[in-house]
Short mmCIF file of the C-alpha atoms (twelve columns), coordinates in Angstrom:
data_MODEL
# 
_entry.id   MODEL 
# 
loop_
_atom_site.group_PDB 
_atom_site.id 
_atom_site.type_symbol 
_atom_site.label_atom_id 
_atom_site.label_alt_id 
_atom_site.label_comp_id 
_atom_site.label_asym_id 
_atom_site.label_seq_id 
_atom_site.Cartn_x 
_atom_site.Cartn_y 
_atom_site.Cartn_z 
_atom_site.pdbx_PDB_model_num 
ATOM 1   C CA . UNK A 1   -32.795 -13.356 34.653 1 
ATOM 2   C CA . UNK A 2   -34.026 -10.343 33.354 1 
ATOM 3   C CA . UNK A 3   -37.010 -11.060 31.038 1 
ATOM 4   C CA . UNK A 4   -37.163 -8.376  28.267 1 
ATOM 5   C CA . UNK A 5   -36.284 -7.837  24.770 1 
ATOM 6   C CA . UNK A 6   -32.584 -7.699  23.508 1 
ATOM 7   C CA . UNK A 7   -32.899 -6.946  19.627 1 
ATOM 8   C CA . UNK A 8   -35.421 -6.335  16.938 1 
ATOM 9   C CA . UNK A 9   -37.494 -9.607  17.300 1 
ATOM 10  C CA . UNK A 10  -36.643 -11.088 19.905 1 
ATOM 11  C CA . UNK A 11  -38.872 -13.694 21.979 1 
ATOM 12  C CA . UNK A 12  -40.439 -13.055 25.579 1 
ATOM 13  C CA . UNK A 13  -41.848 -16.515 25.187 1 
ATOM 14  C CA . UNK A 14  -38.580 -18.253 24.863 1 
ATOM 15  C CA . UNK A 15  -37.178 -15.362 27.444 1 
ATOM 16  C CA . UNK A 16  -39.714 -16.884 29.620 1 
ATOM 17  C CA . UNK A 17  -38.606 -20.848 29.292 1 
ATOM 18  C CA . UNK A 18  -34.851 -19.675 29.457 1 
ATOM 19  C CA . UNK A 19  -36.020 -17.920 33.029 1 
ATOM 20  C CA . UNK A 20  -37.108 -20.833 34.217 1 
ATOM 21  C CA . UNK A 21  -33.574 -22.897 33.534 1 
ATOM 22  C CA . UNK A 22  -32.314 -19.697 34.919 1 
ATOM 23  C CA . UNK A 23  -30.399 -21.464 38.056 1 
ATOM 24  C CA . UNK A 24  -29.273 -24.711 35.774 1 
ATOM 25  C CA . UNK A 25  -27.928 -22.179 33.333 1 
ATOM 26  C CA . UNK A 26  -25.726 -20.309 36.549 1 
ATOM 27  C CA . UNK A 27  -24.917 -23.678 37.389 1 
ATOM 28  C CA . UNK A 28  -23.353 -24.900 34.221 1 
ATOM 29  C CA . UNK A 29  -21.839 -21.139 33.706 1 
ATOM 30  C CA . UNK A 30  -20.337 -21.971 37.281 1 
ATOM 31  C CA . UNK A 31  -19.412 -25.237 36.395 1 
ATOM 32  C CA . UNK A 32  -16.996 -24.547 33.824 1 
ATOM 33  C CA . UNK A 33  -15.425 -22.164 35.262 1 
ATOM 34  C CA . UNK A 34  -14.827 -23.945 38.286 1 
ATOM 35  C CA . UNK A 35  -13.701 -27.163 35.658 1 
ATOM 36  C CA . UNK A 36  -11.150 -24.606 34.128 1 
ATOM 37  C CA . UNK A 37  -9.893  -23.228 37.046 1 
ATOM 38  C CA . UNK A 38  -9.204  -26.303 38.820 1 
ATOM 39  C CA . UNK A 39  -7.444  -27.903 35.722 1 
ATOM 40  C CA . UNK A 40  -5.110  -25.491 35.838 1 
ATOM 41  C CA . UNK A 41  -4.419  -25.605 38.996 1 
ATOM 42  C CA . UNK A 42  -3.342  -28.993 39.054 1 
ATOM 43  C CA . UNK A 43  -0.846  -28.399 36.855 1 
ATOM 44  C CA . UNK A 44  0.751   -25.671 38.122 1 
ATOM 45  C CA . UNK A 45  0.821   -27.249 41.410 1 
ATOM 46  C CA . UNK A 46  -1.120  -23.858 43.121 1 
ATOM 47  C CA . UNK A 47  -3.609  -23.249 45.489 1 
ATOM 48  C CA . UNK A 48  -5.053  -19.858 46.584 1 
ATOM 49  C CA . UNK A 49  -7.529  -18.482 48.632 1 
ATOM 50  C CA . UNK A 50  -10.000 -18.398 45.710 1 
ATOM 51  C CA . UNK A 51  -9.656  -22.103 45.508 1 
ATOM 52  C CA . UNK A 52  -10.592 -22.839 49.030 1 
ATOM 53  C CA . UNK A 53  -13.869 -20.752 48.624 1 
ATOM 54  C CA . UNK A 54  -14.538 -22.227 45.155 1 
ATOM 55  C CA . UNK A 55  -14.497 -25.730 46.558 1 
ATOM 56  C CA . UNK A 56  -16.786 -24.737 49.613 1 
ATOM 57  C CA . UNK A 57  -19.334 -22.623 47.295 1 
ATOM 58  C CA . UNK A 58  -22.800 -23.789 47.990 1 
ATOM 59  C CA . UNK A 59  -24.389 -20.437 47.525 1 
ATOM 60  C CA . UNK A 60  -23.700 -17.128 45.458 1 
ATOM 61  C CA . UNK A 61  -25.290 -13.932 44.765 1 
ATOM 62  C CA . UNK A 62  -27.062 -14.836 40.954 1 
ATOM 63  C CA . UNK A 63  -27.090 -11.214 40.211 1 
ATOM 64  C CA . UNK A 64  -23.009 -11.275 39.581 1 
ATOM 65  C CA . UNK A 65  -22.842 -13.047 36.608 1 
ATOM 66  C CA . UNK A 66  -26.627 -11.959 35.439 1 
ATOM 67  C CA . UNK A 67  -24.962 -9.858  32.740 1 
ATOM 68  C CA . UNK A 68  -23.000 -12.165 31.075 1 
ATOM 69  C CA . UNK A 69  -26.146 -15.159 31.473 1 
ATOM 70  C CA . UNK A 70  -28.731 -12.632 30.014 1 
ATOM 71  C CA . UNK A 71  -26.232 -12.006 26.898 1 
ATOM 72  C CA . UNK A 72  -25.486 -15.481 26.318 1 
ATOM 73  C CA . UNK A 73  -29.332 -16.255 26.496 1 
ATOM 74  C CA . UNK A 74  -30.382 -13.172 24.336 1 
ATOM 75  C CA . UNK A 75  -27.902 -14.727 21.670 1 
ATOM 76  C CA . UNK A 76  -29.335 -18.269 21.868 1 
ATOM 77  C CA . UNK A 77  -32.780 -16.340 20.929 1 
ATOM 78  C CA . UNK A 78  -31.632 -14.237 17.772 1 
ATOM 79  C CA . UNK A 79  -30.026 -17.813 16.662 1 
ATOM 80  C CA . UNK A 80  -33.348 -19.718 17.524 1 
ATOM 81  C CA . UNK A 81  -35.790 -16.818 16.055 1 
ATOM 82  C CA . UNK A 82  -33.522 -15.415 12.892 1 
ATOM 83  C CA . UNK A 83  -31.668 -18.668 11.541 1 
ATOM 84  C CA . UNK A 84  -33.756 -21.492 10.506 1 
ATOM 85  C CA . UNK A 85  -30.670 -23.967 10.655 1 
ATOM 86  C CA . UNK A 86  -29.680 -23.266 14.302 1 
ATOM 87  C CA . UNK A 87  -27.816 -26.213 15.197 1 
ATOM 88  C CA . UNK A 88  -27.036 -27.793 11.785 1 
ATOM 89  C CA . UNK A 89  -30.771 -29.314 11.705 1 
ATOM 90  C CA . UNK A 90  -34.109 -27.092 10.924 1 
ATOM 91  C CA . UNK A 91  -36.144 -26.169 13.691 1 
ATOM 92  C CA . UNK A 92  -39.670 -27.220 14.374 1 
ATOM 93  C CA . UNK A 93  -41.243 -24.272 15.702 1 
ATOM 94  C CA . UNK A 94  -42.542 -23.840 18.612 1 
ATOM 95  C CA . UNK A 95  -40.808 -26.411 20.786 1 
ATOM 96  C CA . UNK A 96  -42.242 -27.847 23.880 1 
ATOM 97  C CA . UNK A 97  -40.377 -26.016 26.572 1 
ATOM 98  C CA . UNK A 98  -38.422 -28.873 27.666 1 
ATOM 99  C CA . UNK A 99  -36.866 -29.210 24.117 1 
ATOM 100 C CA . UNK A 100 -36.384 -25.564 23.851 1 
ATOM 101 C CA . UNK A 101 -34.374 -25.899 27.394 1 
ATOM 102 C CA . UNK A 102 -32.546 -28.469 26.122 1 
ATOM 103 C CA . UNK A 103 -31.489 -26.642 22.976 1 
ATOM 104 C CA . UNK A 104 -30.801 -23.792 25.430 1 
ATOM 105 C CA . UNK A 105 -28.219 -25.286 27.211 1 
ATOM 106 C CA . UNK A 106 -26.860 -27.156 24.642 1 
ATOM 107 C CA . UNK A 107 -25.757 -23.549 23.064 1 
ATOM 108 C CA . UNK A 108 -24.814 -22.271 26.405 1 
ATOM 109 C CA . UNK A 109 -21.917 -25.055 26.905 1 
ATOM 110 C CA . UNK A 110 -20.760 -24.577 23.457 1 
ATOM 111 C CA . UNK A 111 -20.694 -20.958 23.775 1 
ATOM 112 C CA . UNK A 112 -18.685 -21.409 27.014 1 
ATOM 113 C CA . UNK A 113 -16.357 -23.493 25.431 1 
ATOM 114 C CA . UNK A 114 -15.742 -21.189 22.660 1 
ATOM 115 C CA . UNK A 115 -15.634 -18.141 24.870 1 
ATOM 116 C CA . UNK A 116 -13.729 -19.823 27.442 1 
ATOM 117 C CA . UNK A 117 -11.034 -20.529 24.858 1 
ATOM 118 C CA . UNK A 118 -10.584 -16.983 23.730 1 
ATOM 119 C CA . UNK A 119 -10.708 -15.122 26.896 1 
ATOM 120 C CA . UNK A 120 -8.240  -17.538 29.723 1 
ATOM 121 C CA . UNK A 121 -9.150  -14.863 32.507 1 
ATOM 122 C CA . UNK A 122 -12.979 -15.322 32.226 1 
ATOM 123 C CA . UNK A 123 -13.110 -18.313 34.635 1 
ATOM 124 C CA . UNK A 124 -10.814 -16.588 37.228 1 
ATOM 125 C CA . UNK A 125 -13.547 -13.688 36.747 1 
ATOM 126 C CA . UNK A 126 -16.384 -15.659 36.686 1 
ATOM 127 C CA . UNK A 127 -14.980 -17.512 40.376 1 
ATOM 128 C CA . UNK A 128 -14.049 -14.259 41.590 1 
ATOM 129 C CA . UNK A 129 -17.518 -12.167 40.928 1 
ATOM 130 C CA . UNK A 130 -19.609 -15.114 42.741 1 
ATOM 131 C CA . UNK A 131 -17.297 -15.645 45.865 1 
ATOM 132 C CA . UNK A 132 -16.517 -11.997 46.873 1 
ATOM 133 C CA . UNK A 133 -20.415 -10.366 46.205 1 
ATOM 134 C CA . UNK A 134 -20.928 -6.605  46.114 1 
ATOM 135 C CA . UNK A 135 -19.545 -4.397  48.351 1 
ATOM 136 C CA . UNK A 136 -16.254 -6.555  48.302 1 
ATOM 137 C CA . UNK A 137 -13.816 -4.497  45.976 1 
ATOM 138 C CA . UNK A 138 -12.174 -7.892  44.784 1 
ATOM 139 C CA . UNK A 139 -15.711 -9.034  43.237 1 
ATOM 140 C CA . UNK A 140 -16.315 -5.519  42.235 1 
ATOM 141 C CA . UNK A 141 -13.950 -5.432  39.765 1 
ATOM 142 C CA . UNK A 142 -14.125 -8.857  38.528 1 
ATOM 143 C CA . UNK A 143 -17.705 -7.722  37.504 1 
ATOM 144 C CA . UNK A 144 -16.326 -4.807  35.954 1 
ATOM 145 C CA . UNK A 145 -14.390 -7.220  33.654 1 
ATOM 146 C CA . UNK A 146 -17.295 -9.195  33.334 1 
ATOM 147 C CA . UNK A 147 -19.631 -6.484  31.712 1 
ATOM 148 C CA . UNK A 148 -16.872 -4.604  29.498 1 
ATOM 149 C CA . UNK A 149 -16.171 -8.299  28.215 1 
ATOM 150 C CA . UNK A 150 -19.818 -9.407  27.201 1 
ATOM 151 C CA . UNK A 151 -19.929 -5.132  25.683 1 
ATOM 152 C CA . UNK A 152 -17.635 -6.448  23.598 1 
ATOM 153 C CA . UNK A 153 -18.699 -9.947  23.029 1 
ATOM 154 C CA . UNK A 154 -22.534 -8.957  21.992 1 
ATOM 155 C CA . UNK A 155 -22.621 -5.051  20.918 1 
ATOM 156 C CA . UNK A 156 -25.744 -5.781  19.536 1 
ATOM 157 C CA . UNK A 157 -26.971 -6.746  22.957 1 
ATOM 158 C CA . UNK A 158 -28.835 -3.939  24.818 1 
ATOM 159 C CA . UNK A 159 -27.532 -4.648  28.857 1 
ATOM 160 C CA . UNK A 160 -30.343 -3.924  30.850 1 
ATOM 161 C CA . UNK A 161 -29.074 -5.327  34.292 1 
ATOM 162 C CA . UNK A 162 -30.949 -4.002  37.416 1 
ATOM 163 C CA . UNK A 163 -31.410 -4.588  41.135 1 
ATOM 164 C CA . UNK A 164 -34.751 -6.319  39.878 1 
ATOM 165 C CA . UNK A 165 -34.143 -9.889  41.088 1 
ATOM 166 C CA . UNK A 166 -33.423 -10.176 44.716 1 
ATOM 167 C CA . UNK A 167 -31.237 -13.255 47.104 1 
ATOM 168 C CA . UNK A 168 -28.540 -16.025 46.096 1 
ATOM 169 C CA . UNK A 169 -29.047 -19.265 44.126 1 
ATOM 170 C CA . UNK A 170 -27.614 -22.672 46.626 1 
ATOM 171 C CA . UNK A 171 -26.005 -25.129 44.813 1 
ATOM 172 C CA . UNK A 172 -27.038 -27.573 47.404 1 
ATOM 173 C CA . UNK A 173 -30.746 -27.255 47.762 1 
ATOM 174 C CA . UNK A 174 -31.819 -26.659 44.226 1 
ATOM 175 C CA . UNK A 175 -31.885 -30.160 42.424 1 
ATOM 176 C CA . UNK A 176 -31.030 -28.031 39.041 1 
ATOM 177 C CA . UNK A 177 -28.063 -25.942 40.449 1 
ATOM 178 C CA . UNK A 178 -26.505 -29.192 42.021 1 
ATOM 179 C CA . UNK A 179 -22.837 -29.242 42.466 1 
ATOM 180 C CA . UNK A 180 -20.447 -32.314 42.203 1 
ATOM 181 C CA . UNK A 181 -17.138 -30.563 43.926 1 
ATOM 182 C CA . UNK A 182 -14.397 -32.634 45.130 1 
ATOM 183 C CA . UNK A 183 -11.303 -30.798 46.925 1 
ATOM 184 C CA . UNK A 184 -8.038  -31.466 45.115 1 
ATOM 185 C CA . UNK A 185 -5.501  -31.970 47.280 1 
ATOM 186 C CA . UNK A 186 -3.873  -28.921 49.421 1 
ATOM 187 C CA . UNK A 187 -0.717  -27.646 47.906 1 
ATOM 188 C CA . UNK A 188 1.974   -24.853 48.856 1 
ATOM 189 C CA . UNK A 189 4.442   -23.102 46.447 1 
ATOM 190 C CA . UNK A 190 6.953   -20.469 47.553 1 
ATOM 191 C CA . UNK A 191 6.649   -18.512 44.265 1 
ATOM 192 C CA . UNK A 192 5.994   -14.607 44.800 1 
ATOM 193 C CA . UNK A 193 4.107   -14.450 41.600 1 
ATOM 194 C CA . UNK A 194 0.464   -13.405 41.514 1 
ATOM 195 C CA . UNK A 195 -1.001  -17.142 42.189 1 
ATOM 196 C CA . UNK A 196 -4.018  -15.932 40.331 1 
ATOM 197 C CA . UNK A 197 -2.210  -15.155 36.972 1 
ATOM 198 C CA . UNK A 198 -0.025  -17.965 37.564 1 
ATOM 199 C CA . UNK A 199 -3.622  -19.546 37.459 1 
ATOM 200 C CA . UNK A 200 -4.242  -17.591 34.082 1 
ATOM 201 C CA . UNK A 201 -0.817  -18.018 32.606 1 
ATOM 202 C CA . UNK A 202 -1.760  -21.887 32.565 1 
ATOM 203 C CA . UNK A 203 -5.359  -21.700 31.768 1 
ATOM 204 C CA . UNK A 204 -4.394  -19.742 28.680 1 
ATOM 205 C CA . UNK A 205 -0.847  -21.964 27.827 1 
ATOM 206 C CA . UNK A 206 -3.648  -25.254 27.700 1 
ATOM 207 C CA . UNK A 207 -6.043  -22.995 25.366 1 
ATOM 208 C CA . UNK A 208 -3.212  -22.434 22.997 1 
ATOM 209 C CA . UNK A 209 -2.497  -25.821 22.223 1 
ATOM 210 C CA . UNK A 210 -5.609  -26.953 22.095 1 
ATOM 211 C CA . UNK A 211 -5.989  -24.540 19.201 1 
ATOM 212 C CA . UNK A 212 -3.170  -26.214 17.773 1 
ATOM 213 C CA . UNK A 213 -0.154  -24.408 18.847 1 
ATOM 214 C CA . UNK A 214 2.503   -26.913 19.688 1 
ATOM 215 C CA . UNK A 215 6.031   -25.855 18.830 1 
ATOM 216 C CA . UNK A 216 7.437   -23.889 22.549 1 
ATOM 217 C CA . UNK A 217 8.451   -20.691 20.401 1 
ATOM 218 C CA . UNK A 218 5.310   -20.229 19.083 1 
ATOM 219 C CA . UNK A 219 3.954   -20.613 22.272 1 
ATOM 220 C CA . UNK A 220 6.238   -18.609 24.559 1 
ATOM 221 C CA . UNK A 221 6.229   -15.496 22.188 1 
ATOM 222 C CA . UNK A 222 2.337   -15.898 22.059 1 
ATOM 223 C CA . UNK A 223 2.560   -16.439 26.389 1 
ATOM 224 C CA . UNK A 224 4.508   -13.036 26.542 1 
ATOM 225 C CA . UNK A 225 2.722   -11.217 23.765 1 
ATOM 226 C CA . UNK A 226 -0.581  -11.805 26.342 1 
ATOM 227 C CA . UNK A 227 0.541   -11.905 29.541 1 
ATOM 228 C CA . UNK A 228 3.948   -9.776  29.771 1 
ATOM 229 C CA . UNK A 229 8.016   -10.607 29.968 1 
ATOM 230 C CA . UNK A 230 7.013   -11.643 34.037 1 
ATOM 231 C CA . UNK A 231 5.587   -14.679 33.021 1 
ATOM 232 C CA . UNK A 232 9.099   -16.402 31.284 1 
ATOM 233 C CA . UNK A 233 10.301  -17.930 34.410 1 
ATOM 234 C CA . UNK A 234 7.375   -19.901 34.524 1 
ATOM 235 C CA . UNK A 235 6.607   -21.275 30.499 1 
ATOM 236 C CA . UNK A 236 8.423   -24.129 30.417 1 
ATOM 237 C CA . UNK A 237 6.730   -25.452 33.596 1 
ATOM 238 C CA . UNK A 238 3.405   -24.576 31.884 1 
ATOM 239 C CA . UNK A 239 4.374   -26.353 28.651 1 
ATOM 240 C CA . UNK A 240 5.516   -29.263 30.122 1 
ATOM 241 C CA . UNK A 241 2.642   -29.902 33.238 1 
ATOM 242 C CA . UNK A 242 0.714   -29.936 29.180 1 
ATOM 243 C CA . UNK A 243 2.577   -32.809 28.126 1 
ATOM 244 C CA . UNK A 244 2.203   -34.923 31.341 1 
ATOM 245 C CA . UNK A 245 -1.637  -33.836 31.152 1 
ATOM 246 C CA . UNK A 246 -3.309  -36.966 30.210 1 
ATOM 247 C CA . UNK A 247 -6.128  -35.789 27.974 1 
ATOM 248 C CA . UNK A 248 -3.891  -33.961 25.821 1 
ATOM 249 C CA . UNK A 249 -2.241  -35.972 22.092 1 
ATOM 250 C CA . UNK A 250 1.231   -34.129 22.556 1 
ATOM 251 C CA . UNK A 251 3.324   -36.108 20.417 1 
ATOM 252 C CA . UNK A 252 4.033   -32.938 17.927 1 
ATOM 253 C CA . UNK A 253 5.441   -30.562 20.740 1 
ATOM 254 C CA . UNK A 254 8.669   -30.007 20.761 1 
ATOM 255 C CA . UNK A 255 10.938  -32.238 22.172 1 
ATOM 256 C CA . UNK A 256 11.493  -31.881 26.056 1 
ATOM 257 C CA . UNK A 257 14.987  -31.118 25.109 1 
ATOM 258 C CA . UNK A 258 14.393  -28.783 22.768 1 
ATOM 259 C CA . UNK A 259 11.896  -26.889 24.517 1 
ATOM 260 C CA . UNK A 260 14.466  -26.436 27.705 1 
ATOM 261 C CA . UNK A 261 16.970  -24.878 25.107 1 
ATOM 262 C CA . UNK A 262 14.809  -22.095 23.710 1 
ATOM 263 C CA . UNK A 263 13.539  -21.193 27.143 1 
ATOM 264 C CA . UNK A 264 17.047  -21.087 28.932 1 
ATOM 265 C CA . UNK A 265 17.494  -18.510 26.250 1 
ATOM 266 C CA . UNK A 266 14.058  -17.075 27.104 1 
ATOM 267 C CA . UNK A 267 15.243  -16.788 30.898 1 
ATOM 268 C CA . UNK A 268 18.785  -14.988 29.798 1 
ATOM 269 C CA . UNK A 269 16.656  -12.083 28.218 1 
ATOM 270 C CA . UNK A 270 14.514  -11.771 31.476 1 
ATOM 271 C CA . UNK A 271 16.007  -9.532  33.975 1 
ATOM 272 C CA . UNK A 272 16.422  -12.204 36.796 1 
ATOM 273 C CA . UNK A 273 18.627  -14.626 34.405 1 
ATOM 274 C CA . UNK A 274 18.879  -18.014 34.711 1 
ATOM 275 C CA . UNK A 275 17.123  -19.859 38.133 1 
ATOM 276 C CA . UNK A 276 19.127  -21.410 40.536 1 
ATOM 277 C CA . UNK A 277 18.384  -24.819 39.529 1 
ATOM 278 C CA . UNK A 278 19.489  -23.860 35.881 1 
ATOM 279 C CA . UNK A 279 22.331  -22.843 36.904 1 
ATOM 280 C CA . UNK A 280 23.279  -25.359 39.049 1 
ATOM 281 C CA . UNK A 281 22.375  -28.026 36.169 1 
ATOM 282 C CA . UNK A 282 24.197  -26.100 33.818 1 
ATOM 283 C CA . UNK A 283 27.535  -26.633 35.624 1 
ATOM 284 C CA . UNK A 284 26.673  -29.882 36.805 1 
ATOM 285 C CA . UNK A 285 26.324  -30.514 32.531 1 
ATOM 286 C CA . UNK A 286 29.832  -28.912 31.853 1 
ATOM 287 C CA . UNK A 287 31.292  -31.447 34.586 1 
ATOM 288 C CA . UNK A 288 29.795  -34.341 33.177 1 
ATOM 289 C CA . UNK A 289 31.254  -33.129 29.520 1 
ATOM 290 C CA . UNK A 290 35.206  -32.972 31.212 1 
ATOM 291 C CA . UNK A 291 34.533  -36.383 33.112 1 
ATOM 292 C CA . UNK A 292 34.187  -37.607 29.656 1 
ATOM 293 C CA . UNK A 293 37.314  -36.151 28.163 1 
ATOM 294 C CA . UNK A 294 35.515  -34.288 25.380 1 
ATOM 295 C CA . UNK A 295 38.048  -32.772 22.463 1 
ATOM 296 C CA . UNK A 296 36.727  -28.942 23.609 1 
ATOM 297 C CA . UNK A 297 36.926  -26.210 20.256 1 
ATOM 298 C CA . UNK A 298 39.024  -23.563 22.632 1 
ATOM 299 C CA . UNK A 299 38.630  -21.189 19.315 1 
ATOM 300 C CA . UNK A 300 35.101  -21.492 19.376 1 
ATOM 301 C CA . UNK A 301 34.895  -21.431 22.687 1 
ATOM 302 C CA . UNK A 302 36.465  -18.060 22.388 1 
ATOM 303 C CA . UNK A 303 34.406  -16.984 19.520 1 
ATOM 304 C CA . UNK A 304 31.351  -17.545 21.819 1 
ATOM 305 C CA . UNK A 305 32.363  -15.077 24.228 1 
ATOM 306 C CA . UNK A 306 33.199  -12.813 21.930 1 
ATOM 307 C CA . UNK A 307 29.993  -12.639 20.095 1 
ATOM 308 C CA . UNK A 308 28.418  -12.710 23.377 1 
ATOM 309 C CA . UNK A 309 30.258  -9.585  24.590 1 
ATOM 310 C CA . UNK A 310 29.423  -7.657  21.089 1 
ATOM 311 C CA . UNK A 311 25.941  -8.923  20.145 1 
ATOM 312 C CA . UNK A 312 24.472  -10.041 23.821 1 
ATOM 313 C CA . UNK A 313 25.674  -7.217  26.265 1 
ATOM 314 C CA . UNK A 314 22.766  -7.611  28.805 1 
ATOM 315 C CA . UNK A 315 22.644  -11.540 28.623 1 
ATOM 316 C CA . UNK A 316 26.397  -11.377 28.689 1 
ATOM 317 C CA . UNK A 317 26.113  -9.245  31.953 1 
ATOM 318 C CA . UNK A 318 23.553  -11.569 33.521 1 
ATOM 319 C CA . UNK A 319 25.898  -14.829 33.039 1 
ATOM 320 C CA . UNK A 320 28.561  -12.971 34.711 1 
ATOM 321 C CA . UNK A 321 26.259  -11.599 37.475 1 
ATOM 322 C CA . UNK A 322 25.665  -15.481 38.079 1 
ATOM 323 C CA . UNK A 323 29.186  -16.767 37.116 1 
ATOM 324 C CA . UNK A 324 27.999  -18.413 34.191 1 
ATOM 325 C CA . UNK A 325 29.793  -17.043 30.983 1 
ATOM 326 C CA . UNK A 326 32.054  -19.297 30.776 1 
ATOM 327 C CA . UNK A 327 30.302  -22.646 31.917 1 
ATOM 328 C CA . UNK A 328 27.252  -21.832 29.604 1 
ATOM 329 C CA . UNK A 329 29.661  -21.311 26.242 1 
ATOM 330 C CA . UNK A 330 31.259  -24.853 27.297 1 
ATOM 331 C CA . UNK A 331 27.461  -26.237 27.553 1 
ATOM 332 C CA . UNK A 332 26.094  -25.046 24.411 1 
ATOM 333 C CA . UNK A 333 28.881  -25.791 21.912 1 
ATOM 334 C CA . UNK A 334 28.820  -29.731 23.044 1 
ATOM 335 C CA . UNK A 335 25.209  -29.389 22.667 1 
ATOM 336 C CA . UNK A 336 25.627  -28.209 19.244 1 
ATOM 337 C CA . UNK A 337 28.288  -30.941 18.302 1 
ATOM 338 C CA . UNK A 338 26.066  -33.307 19.540 1 
ATOM 339 C CA . UNK A 339 22.997  -31.934 17.685 1 
ATOM 340 C CA . UNK A 340 25.554  -31.652 14.753 1 
ATOM 341 C CA . UNK A 341 25.816  -35.678 15.085 1 
ATOM 342 C CA . UNK A 342 21.949  -36.102 15.450 1 
ATOM 343 C CA . UNK A 343 21.226  -34.462 11.990 1 
ATOM 344 C CA . UNK A 344 23.988  -35.822 10.150 1 
ATOM 345 C CA . UNK A 345 22.466  -39.116 11.379 1 
ATOM 346 C CA . UNK A 346 19.149  -38.575 9.866  1 
ATOM 347 C CA . UNK A 347 20.603  -37.795 6.016  1 
ATOM 348 C CA . UNK A 348 21.178  -34.198 6.459  1 
ATOM 349 C CA . UNK A 349 25.111  -32.581 4.453  1 
ATOM 350 C CA . UNK A 350 27.426  -32.083 6.381  1 
ATOM 351 C CA . UNK A 351 27.331  -28.489 6.449  1 
ATOM 352 C CA . UNK A 352 23.798  -27.989 6.269  1 
ATOM 353 C CA . UNK A 353 23.970  -29.874 9.890  1 
ATOM 354 C CA . UNK A 354 26.596  -27.818 11.474 1 
ATOM 355 C CA . UNK A 355 24.473  -24.244 9.913  1 
ATOM 356 C CA . UNK A 356 21.687  -25.744 12.030 1 
ATOM 357 C CA . UNK A 357 23.187  -26.937 14.420 1 
ATOM 358 C CA . UNK A 358 25.152  -23.583 15.381 1 
ATOM 359 C CA . UNK A 359 21.387  -21.516 15.104 1 
ATOM 360 C CA . UNK A 360 20.031  -23.932 17.361 1 
ATOM 361 C CA . UNK A 361 22.530  -23.681 20.127 1 
ATOM 362 C CA . UNK A 362 25.200  -20.917 20.302 1 
ATOM 363 C CA . UNK A 363 22.995  -18.264 20.600 1 
ATOM 364 C CA . UNK A 364 24.257  -16.403 18.658 1 
ATOM 365 C CA . UNK A 365 21.590  -13.603 16.632 1 
ATOM 366 C CA . UNK A 366 22.085  -10.185 18.647 1 
ATOM 367 C CA . UNK A 367 19.848  -9.140  21.847 1 
ATOM 368 C CA . UNK A 368 17.135  -6.570  21.417 1 
ATOM 369 C CA . UNK A 369 18.355  -4.180  23.932 1 
ATOM 370 C CA . UNK A 370 16.256  -2.494  26.411 1 
ATOM 371 C CA . UNK A 371 16.398  1.031   27.405 1 
# 
């Protein structure tokens, strides 16, 4: 930590006290990043090189995280020095150093929770900067991103990062930098998607859920807006991973069936179409309906196909390529009749139930064409 003034009225006395707790504060930052990264990793069931390095971490060059630490430390001093109602109760100033350290570390934990919830990529950036130190280009790029983020988060703080403090922090020899590392089980994936972006996606999905986004459509739209269309094939696995996570109250989440239906529609807008497994599931679903000898409406079947051809040509082309066009038209109609019965069973008038079931299942809205 560099002791200096960051704003008018800053206290070097408090900064020196924070300097003595520098190691413990870094441990908290690393622990927060590790816990977020590991939680996302366990849900997605992906393990990367960064995961292995993370679990073997026993020391790192503290300067990789100094910018972030020093800005958060200055933010604490600004609250401490300028806000008489800091942390809800009035501060008797001066505290003894131990009390000031306790207040600072309590502030740091709350600040990390707030920042991590908004900037879902930060846990990975922190670990990358610590685990791939200069001159590794991967770590340097992560440091640059952290630096830009701190400038955005704390514009009133002057950045004075220098080479003034040398050496590494040892996580095991220092009592205050102890790291309780338990390695999760090794797992592998055949996905060709960027593993670290996959973990970012799971972290962001969890952040959206914890912020109150419990509708699959809202969640998917937000995720695609943040991460791009390449995240589409992974949205349902993230979502159902959250549902299975015991720490979350998932009662208000979109149901499993409705989430799956909305996910299928999203995938049909993706350039690769439905996954092989989903293609097999749809074909099996049609076979099940036929074994039950359902009274399939052939006129409506033709209407669905014609509407798709006219209004959703890209989706239609993908379904034809996967030899699934007729099967899916069959399946969505049967799902629609089932949904209509369910709506009526809960008291919805027949005309309203039919209209809602059409809207939910037949995918008749014109697609947005991309050129």
